[in-house]
Tab-separated table of C-alpha atoms in Angstrom:
chain	number	residue	atom	x	y	z
U	1	MET	CA	-15.831	18.494	-3.279
U	2	GLY	CA	-13.644	16.310	-5.539
U	3	TYR	CA	-10.383	16.124	-7.404
U	4	ALA	CA	-10.377	19.888	-7.983
U	5	GLU	CA	-9.967	20.392	-4.246
U	6	ILE	CA	-6.565	18.673	-4.312
U	7	PRO	CA	-3.628	21.027	-4.979
U	8	THR	CA	-1.655	20.291	-8.127
U	9	PRO	CA	1.837	18.912	-7.444
U	10	SER	CA	4.669	21.095	-8.690
U	11	THR	CA	6.711	18.187	-10.090
U	12	PRO	CA	6.057	15.425	-12.620
U	13	GLN	CA	7.020	12.803	-10.029
U	14	GLY	CA	4.498	14.264	-7.626
U	15	GLU	CA	1.781	14.124	-10.261
U	16	VAL	CA	2.584	10.459	-10.878
U	17	GLY	CA	2.401	9.791	-7.137
U	18	LEU	CA	-0.912	11.579	-6.716
U	19	ASN	CA	-2.430	9.862	-9.754
U	20	ALA	CA	-1.326	6.465	-8.461
U	21	LEU	CA	-2.920	7.154	-5.084
U	22	LEU	CA	-6.198	8.220	-6.680
U	23	ALA	CA	-6.215	5.318	-9.170
U	24	GLN	CA	-5.462	2.583	-6.617
U	25	PRO	CA	-6.010	3.959	-3.112
U	26	GLN	CA	-6.248	0.419	-1.728
U	27	ARG	CA	-2.508	0.044	-2.398
U	28	ALA	CA	-1.487	3.454	-1.026
U	29	VAL	CA	0.273	4.157	2.251
U	30	VAL	CA	-0.291	7.584	3.804
U	31	ALA	CA	2.591	8.306	6.191
U	32	LEU	CA	2.873	11.498	8.208
U	33	ASP	CA	5.135	13.134	10.748
U	34	PHE	CA	3.432	14.291	13.957
U	35	ASP	CA	4.815	17.602	15.310
U	36	GLY	CA	4.402	20.381	12.787
U	37	THR	CA	2.501	18.134	10.390
U	38	LEU	CA	-0.470	16.711	12.269
U	39	ALA	CA	0.058	18.893	15.347
U	40	PRO	CA	0.904	22.614	15.451
U	41	ILE	CA	4.327	23.505	16.843
U	42	VAL	CA	4.068	24.933	20.368
U	43	PRO	CA	6.731	26.355	22.736
U	44	ASP	CA	6.378	23.399	25.132
U	45	PRO	CA	6.421	20.054	23.243
U	46	GLU	CA	4.502	18.427	26.096
U	47	GLN	CA	1.550	20.659	25.236
U	48	ALA	CA	1.438	19.602	21.571
U	49	ARG	CA	-1.849	18.114	20.414
U	50	ALA	CA	-3.091	17.042	16.998
U	51	HIS	CA	-5.001	19.593	14.954
U	52	PRO	CA	-8.703	19.124	15.802
U	53	GLY	CA	-9.424	18.095	12.229
U	54	ALA	CA	-6.596	15.550	11.971
U	55	VAL	CA	-8.272	12.464	13.441
U	56	PRO	CA	-11.598	13.027	11.607
U	57	ALA	CA	-9.747	13.487	8.295
U	58	LEU	CA	-7.585	10.406	8.854
U	59	ALA	CA	-10.648	8.410	9.872
U	60	ARG	CA	-12.369	9.338	6.603
U	61	LEU	CA	-9.357	8.366	4.491
U	62	ALA	CA	-7.975	5.332	6.340
U	63	PRO	CA	-10.645	2.757	5.344
U	64	HIS	CA	-9.915	3.407	1.665
U	65	VAL	CA	-6.108	3.100	1.653
U	66	ALA	CA	-3.739	0.227	2.395
U	67	ALA	CA	-2.382	1.794	5.569
U	68	VAL	CA	-1.922	4.989	7.547
U	69	ALA	CA	1.279	5.450	9.536
U	70	VAL	CA	2.530	8.202	11.822
U	71	VAL	CA	6.337	8.382	11.738
U	72	THR	CA	7.764	10.413	14.602
U	73	GLY	CA	10.776	10.959	16.803
U	74	ARG	CA	8.501	10.948	19.831
U	75	PRO	CA	7.845	7.821	21.879
U	76	ALA	CA	5.023	5.965	20.140
U	77	GLY	CA	2.742	6.020	23.177
U	78	VAL	CA	3.162	9.772	23.598
U	79	ALA	CA	2.240	10.398	19.957
U	80	VAL	CA	-0.833	8.193	20.390
U	81	ARG	CA	-1.961	10.165	23.455
U	82	TYR	CA	-1.236	13.591	22.017
U	83	GLY	CA	-2.795	12.607	18.709
U	84	GLY	CA	-5.955	11.067	20.167
U	85	PHE	CA	-5.501	8.033	17.907
U	86	ALA	CA	-6.519	5.262	20.312
U	87	GLY	CA	-10.011	3.802	20.198
U	88	VAL	CA	-11.012	5.364	16.861
U	89	ALA	CA	-12.854	2.628	14.976
U	90	ALA	CA	-11.914	3.810	11.490
U	91	LEU	CA	-8.236	3.895	12.513
U	92	ASP	CA	-8.132	0.262	13.616
U	93	HIS	CA	-5.128	-0.406	11.360
U	94	LEU	CA	-3.190	2.768	12.181
U	95	VAL	CA	0.481	2.257	12.996
U	96	VAL	CA	2.652	4.720	14.915
U	97	LEU	CA	6.381	4.292	14.325
U	98	GLY	CA	7.921	6.094	17.290
U	99	HIS	CA	11.566	6.887	18.022
U	100	TYR	CA	12.172	6.765	14.263
U	101	GLY	CA	10.956	3.179	14.099
U	102	ALA	CA	12.599	1.855	17.270
U	103	GLU	CA	9.106	1.734	18.800
U	104	ARG	CA	5.842	0.668	17.211
U	105	TRP	CA	2.210	0.993	18.302
U	106	ASP	CA	-0.470	-0.903	16.387
U	107	ALA	CA	-4.054	0.231	16.837
U	108	HIS	CA	-5.505	-3.272	16.534
U	109	THR	CA	-3.524	-4.458	19.573
U	110	ALA	CA	-3.098	-1.088	21.336
U	111	GLU	CA	0.369	-2.274	22.379
U	112	VAL	CA	3.783	-0.647	22.087
U	113	HIS	CA	6.798	-2.737	21.149
U	114	ASN	CA	10.258	-1.256	21.557
U	115	ALA	CA	13.928	-2.102	21.389
U	116	GLY	CA	14.738	-0.799	24.888
U	117	ALA	CA	17.002	2.064	25.968
U	118	HIS	CA	20.214	2.764	24.084
U	119	PRO	CA	23.284	2.863	26.402
U	120	GLY	CA	24.785	5.892	24.649
U	121	VAL	CA	21.552	7.844	25.041
U	122	THR	CA	21.332	6.863	28.706
U	123	ALA	CA	24.871	8.120	29.318
U	124	VAL	CA	24.323	11.391	27.440
U	125	ARG	CA	21.072	12.071	29.297
U	126	ALA	CA	22.913	11.825	32.608
U	127	GLU	CA	25.668	14.172	31.427
U	128	LEU	CA	23.560	16.826	29.707
U	129	PRO	CA	22.567	19.074	32.660
U	130	GLY	CA	26.185	19.624	33.719
U	131	PHE	CA	27.348	19.765	30.111
U	132	LEU	CA	24.920	22.565	29.275
U	133	ASP	CA	25.955	24.516	32.359
U	134	ARG	CA	29.625	24.249	31.385
U	135	ASN	CA	28.878	25.391	27.844
U	136	GLY	CA	27.048	28.552	28.848
U	137	ALA	CA	23.520	27.352	28.145
U	138	TRP	CA	20.971	30.144	28.069
U	139	ARG	CA	18.142	30.252	30.564
U	140	GLY	CA	15.205	28.434	29.023
U	141	THR	CA	17.187	25.643	27.337
U	142	TRP	CA	15.115	22.509	27.847
U	143	ILE	CA	16.064	18.809	27.732
U	144	GLU	CA	13.519	16.345	26.355
U	145	ASP	CA	14.034	12.663	27.185
U	146	LYS	CA	12.602	10.490	24.406
U	147	GLY	CA	12.208	7.244	26.285
U	148	GLY	CA	15.846	6.186	26.277
U	149	ARG	CA	16.125	6.078	22.477
U	150	ALA	CA	16.999	9.756	21.951
U	151	VAL	CA	17.423	12.987	23.874
U	152	ALA	CA	16.759	16.482	22.559
U	153	VAL	CA	17.962	19.937	23.588
U	154	HIS	CA	15.449	22.694	22.794
U	155	THR	CA	16.398	26.376	22.536
U	156	ARG	CA	12.991	27.778	21.479
U	157	ARG	CA	12.262	29.204	24.960
U	158	THR	CA	15.615	30.930	25.454
U	159	GLU	CA	16.055	34.706	25.152
U	160	ASN	CA	17.933	34.247	21.871
U	161	PRO	CA	16.929	30.859	20.354
U	162	ASP	CA	19.128	31.213	17.267
U	163	ALA	CA	22.264	32.134	19.220
U	164	ALA	CA	21.713	29.328	21.720
U	165	PHE	CA	21.146	26.835	18.908
U	166	GLU	CA	24.314	27.813	17.038
U	167	ALA	CA	26.437	27.914	20.200
U	168	LEU	CA	25.438	24.365	21.135
U	169	ARG	CA	25.773	22.706	17.721
U	170	VAL	CA	29.502	21.923	17.846
U	171	PRO	CA	29.818	20.930	21.513
U	172	LEU	CA	26.725	18.721	21.320
U	173	ALA	CA	28.096	17.058	18.192
U	174	GLN	CA	31.283	16.240	20.094
U	175	LEU	CA	29.335	14.916	23.078
U	176	ALA	CA	27.277	12.744	20.735
U	177	ALA	CA	30.384	11.404	19.004
U	178	ASP	CA	31.910	10.484	22.365
U	179	HIS	CA	28.965	8.138	22.901
U	180	ASP	CA	28.645	6.854	19.322
U	181	LEU	CA	25.578	8.972	18.670
U	182	MET	CA	24.666	11.502	15.984
U	183	VAL	CA	23.022	14.937	16.181
U	184	GLU	CA	19.912	15.722	14.141
U	185	PRO	CA	19.172	19.463	13.969
U	186	GLY	CA	15.623	20.784	13.716
U	187	ARG	CA	13.851	24.076	14.336
U	188	TYR	CA	15.433	25.240	17.619
U	189	VAL	CA	16.151	21.654	18.632
U	190	LEU	CA	19.224	19.416	18.516
U	191	GLU	CA	18.459	15.741	18.933
U	192	LEU	CA	21.068	13.141	19.901
U	193	ARG	CA	20.316	9.559	18.839
U	194	PRO	CA	21.972	6.401	17.501
U	195	PRO	CA	23.167	6.462	13.876
U	196	GLY	CA	21.214	4.464	11.310
U	197	VAL	CA	17.934	5.292	13.024
U	198	ASP	CA	15.857	7.757	11.065
U	199	LYS	CA	12.460	8.257	9.477
U	200	GLY	CA	13.706	7.105	6.080
U	201	VAL	CA	14.808	3.716	7.399
U	202	ALA	CA	11.545	3.308	9.321
U	203	LEU	CA	9.378	4.357	6.377
U	204	ALA	CA	11.126	2.180	3.792
U	205	ALA	CA	10.920	-0.879	6.048
U	206	TYR	CA	7.217	-0.345	6.651
U	207	LEU	CA	6.467	0.134	2.951
U	208	ARG	CA	8.193	-3.179	2.230
U	209	GLU	CA	6.244	-4.850	5.014
U	210	VAL	CA	2.841	-3.873	3.624
U	211	ASP	CA	3.869	-4.203	-0.043
U	212	ALA	CA	2.821	-0.627	-0.802
U	213	GLY	CA	1.879	0.318	-4.343
U	214	CYS	CA	2.477	4.035	-3.723
U	215	VAL	CA	3.189	6.363	-0.827
U	216	LEU	CA	2.327	9.853	0.371
U	217	TYR	CA	4.724	11.207	2.985
U	218	GLY	CA	4.209	14.504	4.785
U	219	GLY	CA	6.646	16.272	7.103
U	220	ASP	CA	7.744	19.714	8.237
U	221	ASP	CA	11.321	19.719	9.505
U	222	LEU	CA	14.893	18.605	8.854
U	223	GLY	CA	14.240	15.258	10.526
U	224	ASP	CA	11.875	14.483	7.646
U	225	LEU	CA	14.614	14.838	5.028
U	226	ALA	CA	15.566	11.177	5.525
U	227	ALA	CA	12.004	10.115	4.717
U	228	PHE	CA	11.988	12.409	1.680
U	229	ALA	CA	15.254	10.806	0.546
U	230	ALA	CA	13.770	7.337	0.991
U	231	VAL	CA	10.779	8.271	-1.170
U	232	HIS	CA	13.078	9.758	-3.827
U	233	GLU	CA	15.019	6.480	-3.912
U	234	LEU	CA	11.858	4.381	-4.067
U	235	ARG	CA	10.532	6.527	-6.916
U	236	GLU	CA	13.700	5.741	-8.869
U	237	GLN	CA	12.922	2.064	-8.285
U	238	GLY	CA	9.425	2.474	-9.686
U	239	LEU	CA	7.282	3.085	-6.593
U	240	PRO	CA	5.149	6.230	-7.104
U	241	GLY	CA	5.358	8.745	-4.281
U	242	LEU	CA	4.013	12.162	-3.306
U	243	LEU	CA	6.052	14.366	-0.959
U	244	VAL	CA	4.184	16.977	1.082
U	245	ALA	CA	5.791	19.742	3.133
U	246	SER	CA	3.832	21.272	5.991
U	247	ALA	CA	5.135	24.843	6.040
U	248	GLY	CA	4.203	26.585	9.270
U	249	GLY	CA	5.857	29.946	8.688
U	250	PRO	CA	9.068	31.731	7.694
U	251	ASP	CA	11.219	29.362	9.782
U	252	SER	CA	10.124	26.318	7.736
U	253	PRO	CA	13.345	24.808	6.385
U	254	LYS	CA	13.911	25.475	2.701
U	255	GLU	CA	15.890	22.228	2.518
U	256	LEU	CA	12.562	20.427	2.931
U	257	THR	CA	10.118	22.692	1.106
U	258	SER	CA	12.372	22.808	-1.960
U	259	GLN	CA	12.137	19.019	-2.281
U	260	ALA	CA	8.376	18.762	-1.790
U	261	ASP	CA	5.886	18.092	-4.560
U	262	LEU	CA	3.237	19.945	-2.566
U	263	VAL	CA	3.668	22.654	0.076
U	264	VAL	CA	0.657	23.203	2.322
U	265	PRO	CA	0.125	25.782	5.104
U	266	GLY	CA	0.906	23.834	8.250
U	267	PRO	CA	-1.257	21.198	9.958
U	268	ALA	CA	-4.444	22.942	8.792
U	269	GLY	CA	-3.231	22.515	5.218
U	270	VAL	CA	-2.402	18.861	5.847
U	271	VAL	CA	-5.903	18.285	7.210
U	272	ALA	CA	-7.435	20.014	4.177
U	273	LEU	CA	-5.368	17.782	1.878
U	274	LEU	CA	-6.409	14.621	3.720
U	275	ASP	CA	-10.061	15.671	3.520
U	276	ALA	CA	-9.739	16.384	-0.203
U	277	LEU	CA	-8.126	12.989	-0.778
U	278	ALA	CA	-10.919	11.309	1.205
U	279	ASP	CA	-13.501	13.083	-0.961
U	280	ALA	CA	-11.695	11.970	-4.119
U	281	VAL	CA	-11.323	8.283	-3.244
U	282	THR	CA	-14.933	8.010	-2.067
U	283	ALA	CA	-16.463	9.936	-4.982
């Protein structure tokens, strides 16, 4: 295996980002979303687990790059458990930025630090069951509590996920506004969280912290657009970056895939890319 195993980016900026990573891997940050990127999407988010090849691939690559970070809307501790990241020797410097950066787990301490519950999220979580009933929620609508920093309403398990999603968009946006929150749409999920908290803010802050020389960011859904935007901005400032979209099927958002330098087939494709990069930097 070698460089030929790595897909060719579709943009000049992506080529610059990939070349920078391969030329100076010790200055590169590899940052990845969890659900849909490292872990296949499943009907019940509590059953999500990392692709079986994800940890081995990350463990091969991590010792040769500046840092590996998982950037997720999930609580950091949940992503660590579902990912199987704890106790892996080669991932001793892995960082998980949970709740869009409001929580952080560092592998070398195995501790989670967080900013505590947000009062608007706490209030919305208490109101949601009755609110959904009043707004004709379909059977199968499911509320996910994200540790007091966000709350999500899933429609994937309803009889008509698209209709349920569209019917709830406007009323949930109003409920969020009443509590000074925003709504982030995803694939059959509407997430309510504080404004100014997103993957782009978390990623940019972490890249500054570690003085990154280049960045690879991989994601799969609308929540990753903020991280893509952050990388676009950093590229304009001279930091090379490679944007990877994990496309799991026909419902993969075109808003994301159209901005990617590389599109790979879901978590299996992400794992293959990580393995190819590990082969290249150790060749």
